[in-house]
CSV table of C-alpha atoms in Angstrom, one decimal:
chain,number,residue,atom,x,y,z
H,290,MET,CA,11.1,15.0,22.4
H,291,SER,CA,9.2,13.8,19.3
H,292,LYS,CA,8.3,16.4,16.7
H,293,GLY,CA,5.5,14.0,15.5
H,294,LEU,CA,4.0,13.4,12.2
H,295,LYS,CA,1.0,15.6,11.2
H,296,GLY,CA,-1.8,15.0,8.8
H,297,GLU,CA,-4.5,12.6,7.9
H,298,TYR,CA,-4.2,10.4,4.9
H,299,ASN,CA,-6.5,7.8,3.4
H,300,HIS,CA,-4.9,4.9,1.5
H,301,SER,CA,-5.7,1.7,-0.3
H,302,VAL,CA,-3.5,-1.3,-0.5
H,303,ASP,CA,-2.7,-2.8,-3.9
H,304,ALA,CA,-2.8,-6.4,-4.9
H,305,LYS,CA,0.8,-6.9,-3.7
H,306,GLY,CA,-0.1,-5.5,-0.2
H,307,ARG,CA,1.6,-2.2,-0.8
H,308,MET,CA,0.4,1.3,-0.2
H,309,ILE,CA,1.7,4.7,-1.3
H,310,VAL,CA,3.3,6.8,1.5
H,311,PRO,CA,3.2,10.5,0.6
H,312,SER,CA,6.6,12.0,0.0
H,313,LYS,CA,6.2,14.4,2.9
H,314,LEU,CA,5.8,11.5,5.3
H,315,ARG,CA,8.6,9.5,3.6
H,316,GLU,CA,11.0,12.4,4.3
H,317,GLN,CA,10.0,12.3,8.0
H,318,LEU,CA,9.9,8.5,8.4
H,319,GLY,CA,13.1,7.6,6.5
H,320,VAL,CA,13.6,4.5,4.4
H,321,SER,CA,12.6,2.1,7.2
H,322,PHE,CA,10.0,2.7,9.9
H,323,VAL,CA,7.4,1.0,12.0
H,324,VAL,CA,3.7,0.9,11.4
H,325,THR,CA,1.3,-0.3,14.1
H,326,ARG,CA,-2.3,-0.4,15.0
H,327,GLY,CA,-3.5,2.9,16.3
H,328,ILE,CA,-6.6,4.1,18.1
H,329,ASP,CA,-10.0,4.5,16.4
H,330,GLY,CA,-9.1,2.3,13.4
H,331,CYS,CA,-6.0,4.4,12.5
H,332,LEU,CA,-2.5,3.3,11.8
H,333,PHE,CA,0.4,4.9,13.6
H,334,ALA,CA,3.7,5.3,11.8
H,335,TYR,CA,7.0,5.9,13.7
H,336,PRO,CA,10.5,6.6,12.5
H,337,ASN,CA,12.7,3.8,14.0
H,338,SER,CA,14.2,6.1,16.6
H,339,GLU,CA,10.8,7.2,17.8
H,340,TRP,CA,9.5,3.7,17.9
H,341,GLU,CA,12.5,2.7,20.2
H,342,LEU,CA,11.6,5.6,22.5
H,343,PHE,CA,7.9,4.6,22.5
H,344,THR,CA,8.6,1.0,23.3
H,345,GLU,CA,11.0,2.0,26.1
H,346,LYS,CA,8.1,3.8,27.7
H,347,LEU,CA,5.8,0.8,27.2
H,348,ASN,CA,8.4,-1.4,28.8
H,349,LYS,CA,8.5,0.8,31.9
H,350,LEU,CA,4.8,0.2,32.6
H,351,PRO,CA,4.2,-2.2,35.5
H,352,VAL,CA,3.7,-5.8,34.3
H,353,THR,CA,1.4,-6.3,37.3
H,354,ASN,CA,-1.1,-3.9,35.9
H,355,LYS,CA,-3.6,-5.5,33.5
H,356,SER,CA,-4.4,-2.3,31.6
H,357,ALA,CA,-0.6,-1.6,31.1
H,358,ARG,CA,-0.1,-5.2,29.7
H,359,GLN,CA,-3.1,-4.7,27.4
H,360,LEU,CA,-1.8,-1.4,26.1
H,361,LYS,CA,1.7,-2.8,25.5
H,362,ARG,CA,0.2,-5.8,23.7
H,363,PHE,CA,-2.1,-3.6,21.6
H,364,PHE,CA,0.8,-1.6,20.1
H,365,GLU,CA,3.6,-4.2,20.0
H,366,ALA,CA,1.5,-7.1,18.6
H,367,GLY,CA,0.2,-5.0,15.7
H,368,ALA,CA,3.6,-3.5,14.8
H,369,THR,CA,5.5,-4.3,11.7
H,370,ASP,CA,8.8,-3.1,10.2
H,371,CYS,CA,8.3,-1.3,6.8
H,372,GLU,CA,10.7,-0.2,4.1
H,373,VAL,CA,10.1,2.2,1.3
H,374,ASP,CA,10.3,0.8,-2.3
H,375,ASN,CA,11.6,2.8,-5.1
């Protein structure tokens, strides 16, 4: 079961397309993690192990259900692998 990340953080992206991840979140996310589009204009960040569990659940949704396909596409199409810089 996921312990989840808690908190709300506002960020800006620098000219190189980078953003600062608070140390508290870096500790929970690890050196590589997944960020995807979230609900209500938010970004969702997942440690790699949690992302795998989440996508396993998405893959179990019925492909014949249009809403299920849209949900899966929403999260997976907007996902990107991220790594922490020093």
